[in-house]
Coordinates of C-alpha atoms and ligand atoms in Angstrom, one line a residue:
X129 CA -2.6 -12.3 -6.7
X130 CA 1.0 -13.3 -7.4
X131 CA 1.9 -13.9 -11.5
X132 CA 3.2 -16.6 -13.1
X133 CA 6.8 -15.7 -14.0
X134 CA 7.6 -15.8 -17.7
X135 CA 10.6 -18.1 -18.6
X136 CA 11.4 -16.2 -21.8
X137 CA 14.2 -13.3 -21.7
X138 CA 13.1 -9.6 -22.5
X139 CA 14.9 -6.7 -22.7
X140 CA 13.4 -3.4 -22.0
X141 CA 15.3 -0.2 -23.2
X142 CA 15.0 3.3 -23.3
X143 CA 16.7 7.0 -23.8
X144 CA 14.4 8.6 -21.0
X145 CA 15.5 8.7 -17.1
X146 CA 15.2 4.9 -15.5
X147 CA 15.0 5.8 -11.7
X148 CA 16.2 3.0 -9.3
X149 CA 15.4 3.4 -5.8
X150 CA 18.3 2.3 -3.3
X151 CA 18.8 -0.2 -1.1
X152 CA 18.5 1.8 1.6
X153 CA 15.3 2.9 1.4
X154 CA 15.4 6.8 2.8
X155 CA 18.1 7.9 -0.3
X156 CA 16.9 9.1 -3.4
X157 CA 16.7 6.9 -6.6
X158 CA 19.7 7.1 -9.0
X159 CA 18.8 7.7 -12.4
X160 CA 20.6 6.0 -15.7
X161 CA 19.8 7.9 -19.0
X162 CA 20.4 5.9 -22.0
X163 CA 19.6 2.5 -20.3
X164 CA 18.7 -1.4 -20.3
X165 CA 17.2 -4.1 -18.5
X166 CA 17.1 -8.0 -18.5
X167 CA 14.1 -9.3 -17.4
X168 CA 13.9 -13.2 -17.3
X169 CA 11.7 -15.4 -15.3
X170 CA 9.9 -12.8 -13.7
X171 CA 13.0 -11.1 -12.3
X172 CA 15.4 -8.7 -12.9
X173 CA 18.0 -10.1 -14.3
X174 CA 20.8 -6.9 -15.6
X175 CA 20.2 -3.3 -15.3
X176 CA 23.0 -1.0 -17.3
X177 CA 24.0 1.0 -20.2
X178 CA 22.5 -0.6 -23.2
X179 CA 25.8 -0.2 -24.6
X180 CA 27.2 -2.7 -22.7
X181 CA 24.9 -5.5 -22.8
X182 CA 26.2 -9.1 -21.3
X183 CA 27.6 -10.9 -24.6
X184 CA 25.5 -14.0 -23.7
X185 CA 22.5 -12.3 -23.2
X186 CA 20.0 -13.2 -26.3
X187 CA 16.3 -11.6 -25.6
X188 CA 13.6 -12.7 -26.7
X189 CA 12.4 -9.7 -27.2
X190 CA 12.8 -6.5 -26.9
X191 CA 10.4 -3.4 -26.1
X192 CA 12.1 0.2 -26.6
X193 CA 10.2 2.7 -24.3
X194 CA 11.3 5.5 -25.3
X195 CA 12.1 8.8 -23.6
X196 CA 9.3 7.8 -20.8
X197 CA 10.4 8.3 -17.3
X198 CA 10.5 4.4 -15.8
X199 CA 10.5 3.4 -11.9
X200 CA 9.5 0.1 -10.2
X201 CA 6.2 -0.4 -9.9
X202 CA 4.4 1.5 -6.8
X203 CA 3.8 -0.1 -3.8
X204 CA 1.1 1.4 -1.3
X205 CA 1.5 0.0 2.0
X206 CA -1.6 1.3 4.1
X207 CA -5.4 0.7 2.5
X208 CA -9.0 -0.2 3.5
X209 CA -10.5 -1.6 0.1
X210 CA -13.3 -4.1 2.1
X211 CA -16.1 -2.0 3.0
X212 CA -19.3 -1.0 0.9
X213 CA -21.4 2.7 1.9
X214 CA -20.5 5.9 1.0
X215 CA -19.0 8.7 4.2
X216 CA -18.8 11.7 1.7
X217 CA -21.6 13.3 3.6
X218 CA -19.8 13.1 6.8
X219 CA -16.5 14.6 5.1
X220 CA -18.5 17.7 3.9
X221 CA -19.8 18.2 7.0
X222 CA -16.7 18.0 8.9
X223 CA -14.9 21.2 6.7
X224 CA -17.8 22.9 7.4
X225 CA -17.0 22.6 11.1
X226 CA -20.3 20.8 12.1
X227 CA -20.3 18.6 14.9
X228 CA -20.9 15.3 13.5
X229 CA -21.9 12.0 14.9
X230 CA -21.9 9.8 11.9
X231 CA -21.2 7.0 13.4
X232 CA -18.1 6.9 11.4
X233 CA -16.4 3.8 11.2
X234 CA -19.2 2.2 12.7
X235 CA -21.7 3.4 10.0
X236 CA -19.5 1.6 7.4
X237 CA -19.5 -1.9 9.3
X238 CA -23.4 -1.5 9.3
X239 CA -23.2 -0.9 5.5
X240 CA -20.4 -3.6 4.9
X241 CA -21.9 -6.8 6.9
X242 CA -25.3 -5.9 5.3
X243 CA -23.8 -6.7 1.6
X244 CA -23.6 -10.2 -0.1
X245 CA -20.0 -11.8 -0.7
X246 CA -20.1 -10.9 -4.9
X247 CA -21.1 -7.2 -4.3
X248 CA -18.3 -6.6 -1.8
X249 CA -15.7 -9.1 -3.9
X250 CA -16.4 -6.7 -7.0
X251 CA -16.0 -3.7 -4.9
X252 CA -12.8 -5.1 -4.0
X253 CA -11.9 -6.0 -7.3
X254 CA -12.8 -2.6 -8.6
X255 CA -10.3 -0.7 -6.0
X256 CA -7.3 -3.0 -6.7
X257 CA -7.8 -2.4 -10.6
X258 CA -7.7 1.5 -10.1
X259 CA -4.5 0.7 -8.0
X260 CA -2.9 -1.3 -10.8
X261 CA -4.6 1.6 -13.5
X262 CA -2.4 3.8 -11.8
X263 CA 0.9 2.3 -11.4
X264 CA 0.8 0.4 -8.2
X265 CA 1.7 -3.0 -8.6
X266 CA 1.7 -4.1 -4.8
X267 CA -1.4 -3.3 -2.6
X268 CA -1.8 -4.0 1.3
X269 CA -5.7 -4.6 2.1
X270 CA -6.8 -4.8 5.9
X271 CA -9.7 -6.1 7.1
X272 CA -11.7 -4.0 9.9
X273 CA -15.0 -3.0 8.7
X274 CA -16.4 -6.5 9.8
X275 CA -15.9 -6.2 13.6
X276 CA -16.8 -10.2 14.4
X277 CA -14.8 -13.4 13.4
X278 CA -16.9 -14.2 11.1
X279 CA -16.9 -11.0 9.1
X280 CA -13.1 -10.1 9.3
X281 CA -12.6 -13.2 7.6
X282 CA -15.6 -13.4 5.0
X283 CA -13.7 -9.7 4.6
X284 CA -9.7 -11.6 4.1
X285 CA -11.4 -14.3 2.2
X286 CA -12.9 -11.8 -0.4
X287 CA -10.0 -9.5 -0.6
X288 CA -7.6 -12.3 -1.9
X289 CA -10.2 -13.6 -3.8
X290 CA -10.4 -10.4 -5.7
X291 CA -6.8 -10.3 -6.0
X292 CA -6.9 -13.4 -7.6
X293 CA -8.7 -11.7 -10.4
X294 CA -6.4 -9.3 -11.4
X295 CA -2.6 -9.0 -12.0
X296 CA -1.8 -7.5 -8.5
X297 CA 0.5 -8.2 -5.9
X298 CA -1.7 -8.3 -2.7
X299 CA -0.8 -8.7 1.0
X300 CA -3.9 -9.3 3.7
X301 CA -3.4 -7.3 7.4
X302 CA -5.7 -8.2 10.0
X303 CA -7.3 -5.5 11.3
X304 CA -10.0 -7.1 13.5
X305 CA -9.2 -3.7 16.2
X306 CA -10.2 -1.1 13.8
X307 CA -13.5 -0.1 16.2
X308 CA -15.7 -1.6 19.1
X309 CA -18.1 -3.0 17.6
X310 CA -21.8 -1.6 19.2
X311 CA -22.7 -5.6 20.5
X312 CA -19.0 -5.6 22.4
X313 CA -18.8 -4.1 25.8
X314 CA -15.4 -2.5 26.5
X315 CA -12.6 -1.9 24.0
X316 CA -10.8 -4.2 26.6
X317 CA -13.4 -7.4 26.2
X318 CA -13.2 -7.2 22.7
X319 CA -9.5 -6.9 22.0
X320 CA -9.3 -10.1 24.2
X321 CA -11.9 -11.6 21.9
X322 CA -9.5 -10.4 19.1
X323 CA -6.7 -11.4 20.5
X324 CA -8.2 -15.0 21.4
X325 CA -10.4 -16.1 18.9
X326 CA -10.1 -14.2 15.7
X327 CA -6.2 -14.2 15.3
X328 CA -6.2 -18.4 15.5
X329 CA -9.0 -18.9 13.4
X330 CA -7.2 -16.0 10.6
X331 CA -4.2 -17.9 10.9
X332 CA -5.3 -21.2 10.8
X333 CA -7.1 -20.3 7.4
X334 CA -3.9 -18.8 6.3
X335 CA -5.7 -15.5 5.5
X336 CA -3.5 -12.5 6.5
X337 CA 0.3 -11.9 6.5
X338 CA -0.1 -9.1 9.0
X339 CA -2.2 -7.4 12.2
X340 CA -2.8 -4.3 12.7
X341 CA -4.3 -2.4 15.8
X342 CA -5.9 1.2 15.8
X343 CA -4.2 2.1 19.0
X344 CA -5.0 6.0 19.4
X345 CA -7.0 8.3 21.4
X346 CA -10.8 6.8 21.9
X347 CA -10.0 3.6 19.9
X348 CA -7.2 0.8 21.6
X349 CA -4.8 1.5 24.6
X350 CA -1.5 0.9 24.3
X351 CA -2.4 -2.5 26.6
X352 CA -4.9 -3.4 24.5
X353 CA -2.8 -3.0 21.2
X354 CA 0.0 -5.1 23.0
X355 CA -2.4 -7.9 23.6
X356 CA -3.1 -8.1 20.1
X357 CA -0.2 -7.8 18.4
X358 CA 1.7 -10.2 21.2
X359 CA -0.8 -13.0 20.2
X360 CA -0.7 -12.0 16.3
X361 CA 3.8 -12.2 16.9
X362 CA 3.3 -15.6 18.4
X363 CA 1.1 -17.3 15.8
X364 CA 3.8 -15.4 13.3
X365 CA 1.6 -12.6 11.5
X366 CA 3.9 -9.8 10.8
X367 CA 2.6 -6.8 13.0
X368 CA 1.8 -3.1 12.4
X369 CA 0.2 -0.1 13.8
X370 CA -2.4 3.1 13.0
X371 CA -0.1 5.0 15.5
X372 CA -0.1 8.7 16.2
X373 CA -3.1 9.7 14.3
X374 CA -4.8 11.6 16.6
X375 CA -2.8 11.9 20.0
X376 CA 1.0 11.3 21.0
X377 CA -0.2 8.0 22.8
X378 CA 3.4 6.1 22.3
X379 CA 2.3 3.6 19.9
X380 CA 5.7 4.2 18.1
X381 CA 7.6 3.3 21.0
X382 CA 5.3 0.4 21.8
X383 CA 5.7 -1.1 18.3
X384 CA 9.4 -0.6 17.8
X385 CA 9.9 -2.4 21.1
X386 CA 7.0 -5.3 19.5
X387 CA 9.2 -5.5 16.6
X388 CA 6.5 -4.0 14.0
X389 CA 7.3 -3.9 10.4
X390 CA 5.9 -0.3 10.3
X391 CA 4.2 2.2 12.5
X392 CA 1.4 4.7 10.1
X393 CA 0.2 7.8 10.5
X394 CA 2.3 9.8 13.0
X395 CA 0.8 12.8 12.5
X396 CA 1.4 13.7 16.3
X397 CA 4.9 12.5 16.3
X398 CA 7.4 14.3 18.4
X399 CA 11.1 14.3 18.4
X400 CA 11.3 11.3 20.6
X401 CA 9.4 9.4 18.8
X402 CA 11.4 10.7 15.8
X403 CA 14.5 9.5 17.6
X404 CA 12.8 6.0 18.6
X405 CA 12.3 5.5 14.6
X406 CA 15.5 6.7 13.6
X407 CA 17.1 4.0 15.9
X408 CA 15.4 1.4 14.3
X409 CA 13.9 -0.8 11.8
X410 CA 10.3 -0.2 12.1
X411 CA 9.3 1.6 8.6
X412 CA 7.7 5.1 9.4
X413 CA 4.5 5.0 6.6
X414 CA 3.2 8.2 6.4
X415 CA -0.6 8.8 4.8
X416 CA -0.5 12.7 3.5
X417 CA -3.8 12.3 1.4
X418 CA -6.2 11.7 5.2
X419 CA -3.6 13.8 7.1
X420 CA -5.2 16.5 4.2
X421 CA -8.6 15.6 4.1
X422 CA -8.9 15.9 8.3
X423 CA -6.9 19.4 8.6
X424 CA -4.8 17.6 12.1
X425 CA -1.9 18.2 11.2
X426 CA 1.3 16.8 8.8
X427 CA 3.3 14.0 9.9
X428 CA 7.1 14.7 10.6
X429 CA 8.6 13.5 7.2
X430 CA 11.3 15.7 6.7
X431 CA 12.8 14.7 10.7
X432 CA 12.2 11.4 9.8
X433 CA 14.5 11.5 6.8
X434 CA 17.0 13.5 8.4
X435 CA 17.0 11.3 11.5
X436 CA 17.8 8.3 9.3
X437 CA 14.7 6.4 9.8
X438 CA 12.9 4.5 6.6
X439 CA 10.0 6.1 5.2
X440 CA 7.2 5.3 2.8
X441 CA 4.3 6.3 1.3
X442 CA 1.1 5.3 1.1
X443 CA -2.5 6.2 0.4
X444 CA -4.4 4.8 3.0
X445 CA -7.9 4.4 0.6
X446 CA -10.4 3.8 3.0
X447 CA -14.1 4.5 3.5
X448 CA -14.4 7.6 5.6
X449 CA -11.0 9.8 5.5
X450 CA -10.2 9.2 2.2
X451 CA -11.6 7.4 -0.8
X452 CA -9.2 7.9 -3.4
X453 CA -8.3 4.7 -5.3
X454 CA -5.1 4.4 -7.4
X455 CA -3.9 7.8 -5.9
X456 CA -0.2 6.7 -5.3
X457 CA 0.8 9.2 -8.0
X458 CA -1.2 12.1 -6.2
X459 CA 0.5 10.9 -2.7
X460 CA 4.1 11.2 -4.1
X461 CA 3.3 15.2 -5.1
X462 CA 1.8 15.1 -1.8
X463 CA 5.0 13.8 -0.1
X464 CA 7.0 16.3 -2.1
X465 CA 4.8 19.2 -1.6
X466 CA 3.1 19.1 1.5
X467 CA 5.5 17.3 3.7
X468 CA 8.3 18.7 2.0
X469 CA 10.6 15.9 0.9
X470 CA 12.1 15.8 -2.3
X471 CA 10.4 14.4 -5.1
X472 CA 13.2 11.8 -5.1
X473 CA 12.7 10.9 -1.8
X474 CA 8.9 10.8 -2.2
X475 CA 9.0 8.1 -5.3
X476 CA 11.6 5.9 -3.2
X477 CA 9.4 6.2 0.0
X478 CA 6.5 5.2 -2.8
X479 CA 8.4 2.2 -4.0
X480 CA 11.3 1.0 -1.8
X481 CA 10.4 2.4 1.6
X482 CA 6.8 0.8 0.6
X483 CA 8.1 -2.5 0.3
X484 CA 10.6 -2.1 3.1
X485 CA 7.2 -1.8 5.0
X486 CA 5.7 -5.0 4.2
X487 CA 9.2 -6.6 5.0
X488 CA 10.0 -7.2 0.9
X489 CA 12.5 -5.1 0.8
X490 CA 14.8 -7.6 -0.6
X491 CA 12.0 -8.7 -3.4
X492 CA 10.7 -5.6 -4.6
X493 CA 10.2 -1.8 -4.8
X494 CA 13.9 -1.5 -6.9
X495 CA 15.3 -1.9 -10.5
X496 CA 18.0 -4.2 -9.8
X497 CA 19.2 -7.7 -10.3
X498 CA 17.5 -10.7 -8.4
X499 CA 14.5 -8.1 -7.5
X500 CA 10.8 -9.3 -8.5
X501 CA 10.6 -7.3 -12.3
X502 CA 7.6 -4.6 -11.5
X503 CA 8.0 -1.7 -13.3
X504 CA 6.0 1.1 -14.7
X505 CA 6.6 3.4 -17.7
X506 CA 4.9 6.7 -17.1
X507 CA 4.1 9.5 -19.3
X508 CA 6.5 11.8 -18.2
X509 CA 9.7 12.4 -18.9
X510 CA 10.8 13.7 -15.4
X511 CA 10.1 12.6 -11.7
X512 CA 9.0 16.1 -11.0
X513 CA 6.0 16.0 -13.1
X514 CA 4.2 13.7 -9.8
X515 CA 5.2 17.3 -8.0
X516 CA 4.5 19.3 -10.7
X517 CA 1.0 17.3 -11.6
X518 CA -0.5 16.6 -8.2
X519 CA -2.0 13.2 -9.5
X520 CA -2.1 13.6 -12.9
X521 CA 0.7 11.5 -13.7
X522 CA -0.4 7.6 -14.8
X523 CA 1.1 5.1 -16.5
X524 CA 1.6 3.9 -20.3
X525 CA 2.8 0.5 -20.0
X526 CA 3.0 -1.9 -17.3
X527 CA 4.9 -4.8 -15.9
X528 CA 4.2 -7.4 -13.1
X529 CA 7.1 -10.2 -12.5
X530 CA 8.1 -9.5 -15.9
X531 CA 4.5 -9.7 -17.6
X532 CA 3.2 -7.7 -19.8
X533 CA -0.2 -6.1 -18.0
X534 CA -0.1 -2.8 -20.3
X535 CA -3.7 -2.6 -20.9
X536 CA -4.6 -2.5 -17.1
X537 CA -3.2 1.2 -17.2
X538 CA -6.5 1.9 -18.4
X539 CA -9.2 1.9 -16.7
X540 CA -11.3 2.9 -19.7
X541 CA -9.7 0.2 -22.1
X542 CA -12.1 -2.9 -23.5
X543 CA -8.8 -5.0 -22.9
X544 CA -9.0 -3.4 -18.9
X545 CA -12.6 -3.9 -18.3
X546 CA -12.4 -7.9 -19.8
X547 CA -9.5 -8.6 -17.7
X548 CA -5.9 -9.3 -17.8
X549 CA -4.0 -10.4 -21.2
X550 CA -3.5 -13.8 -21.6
X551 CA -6.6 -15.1 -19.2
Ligands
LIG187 ZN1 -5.7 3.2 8.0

């Protein structure tokens, strides 16, 4: 899951564009063409003109990158990887405009509690690595294809047991609410039984950082959603919400008043609900790649960035809306395509507005001192090649807290499939 940080000194240099997303996370990264970095224990530790490199600083060594493009490693903030089956039936038949009753989220539960611990670990496993393949160095997993307490957290026990395989910055969500399950009665009844027994026994194993709540049209009520992320506040998960997806229910308003880190989806946003974001510090993580797949419509992104509120980015990889693991590169052309932000504004919602969304904002997602050292070299030479490529933009060389995890940017390499250097 986490890395061990290095305690030797390297620097990393290069004559090709090194974009550094901002502090704030809605402005565009600034770019520095020739440039340098110190990287020691794990963390940035200078960023400048290789020119004027601090007299004291003596690398250890030094790795010159070229005229690659470089940016801090992606962070997607929104996926599903716990589940086994396979929906693509059910998404052809839904663009062909059949009425389907595939049981949808449902049918995956059936497929997931029906398969043993080391096939769904190594299905797990198998998603995070495409993730890492393709430049994304932090990964948010939910839970929510189990449906009982004891499946939602056989499902956060084998997601960070997974992570622990690979060299992958994972954080767990709860997402016990993702359905009713067919043996619970009302969507109310169970979200007490979510809110009741499985939040204590997830946090008394320590298995999550987060809840999450699918509070839309035919899933969880806005009362039912409060219930759950109330109790999930007060045993201090972090909260967050599938909002907006498919009906203007108010789950914005209801998680910026909870204090959620970030509300996703939003496809049905409106301009009060634009307004509600812009006014505060609830992330606004927007999911293009589903948002395509399901032909509902496009979230707001370009309000949303004119309003002032925080965006990211995110892929959310799931079993039935959309597959695609170790897509973040596609999702930043989406962003700058078919939502129409600028590709600048698409990588920083990728990076920085990602991390802002699972509250590490101050730890990660930017190329600057005291931040966690995750960066990616690409090959490209220009930020507009993720517009330009639509996903087929990946990565040459890779860094996690300052470690060298290069061959993981191949999927195909011996050194990939036998696991991370050094182990
Ligand atoms: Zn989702």
């Amino acid at each position: 899951m986490a890395t061990a940080p290095r305690s030797e000194t390297i620097l990393l240099t290069g004559g090709g564009r090194l974009c550094m997303a901002q502090p704030e996370a809605s402005a565009p990264p600034t770019t520095l063409s020739p440039w340098a970095v110190l990287v020691r224990d794990g963390r940035f530790a200078w960023v400048g003109d290789p020119r004027e490199l601090p007299p004291g600083a003596r690398p250890d060594a030094t790795v010159d990158l070229g005229t690659a493009l470089v940016t801090p490693g992606l962070v997607n903030a929104h996926t599903h990887p716990a589940y086994a089956g396979d929906r693509a039936d059910e998404a052809a038949a839904r663009l062909e405009g059949k009425a389907y009753d595939g049981g949808g989220i449902l049918r995956t539960v059936e497929a997931t509690r029906s398969t043993r611990d080391e096939t769904l670990r190594a299905r797990v496993a198998e998603r995070l690595g495409a993730e890492l393949a393709a430049g994304t160095t932090t990964v948010e997993c939910k839970s929510g294809y189990g449906l009982s307490t004891a499946e939602e957290l056989r499902a956060l026990r084998l997601i960070g047991e997974a992570a622990d395989e690979l060299p992958v910055r994972v954080m767990r969500t709860f997402l016990g609410a993702h359905a009713v399950p067919p043996e619970a009665g009302a969507a109310a009844d169970y979200a007490r039984l979510v809110a009741d027994e499985m939040i204590p026994a997830v946090t008394a194993n320590r298995l999550a950082e987060f809840c999450d709540v699918f509070c839309d049209r035919g899933f969880f009520s806005l009362a039912d959603a409060e219930l759950i992320l109330t109790a999930a506040a007060g045993r201090d998960l972090g909260i967050r919400l599938h909002a907006e997806q498919l009906a203007r229910t108010g789950a914005t308003e209801l998680g910026v008043r909870l204090g959620a880190v970030s509300v996703d989806h939003l496809e049905q946003l409106d301009g009060a609900g634009v307004a509600a974001l812009a006014a505060a510090t609830t992330v606004a993580t927007l999911l293009p790649a589903p948002a395509l797949v399901l032909r509902g419509g496009l979230p707001p992104a370009r309000a949303l960035l004119d309003a002032g509120a925080t965006v990211a980015l995110a892929s959310d990889a799931n079993a039935g809306t959309f597959s695609g693991w170790g897509a973040m590169p596609l999702v930043i052309g989406l962003g700058a395509t078919l939502l129409g932000m600028t590709v600048g504004e698409a990588l920083a919602a990728a990076t920085m507005g990602g991390a802002a969304a699972l509250g590490l904002g101050a730890d990660r997602g930017r190329i600057a001192p005291g931040l966690a050292a995750d960066l990616v070299a690409w090959d490209a030479e220009h930020e507009g090649a993720f517009a330009l490529r639509l996903g087929a933009v990946g990565p040459e060389r890779i860094w996690v807290g300052g470690r060298d995890v290069s061959p993981w940017a191949d999927p195909r390499s011996p050194a990939s499939r036998a696991g991370p250097p050094g182990r």
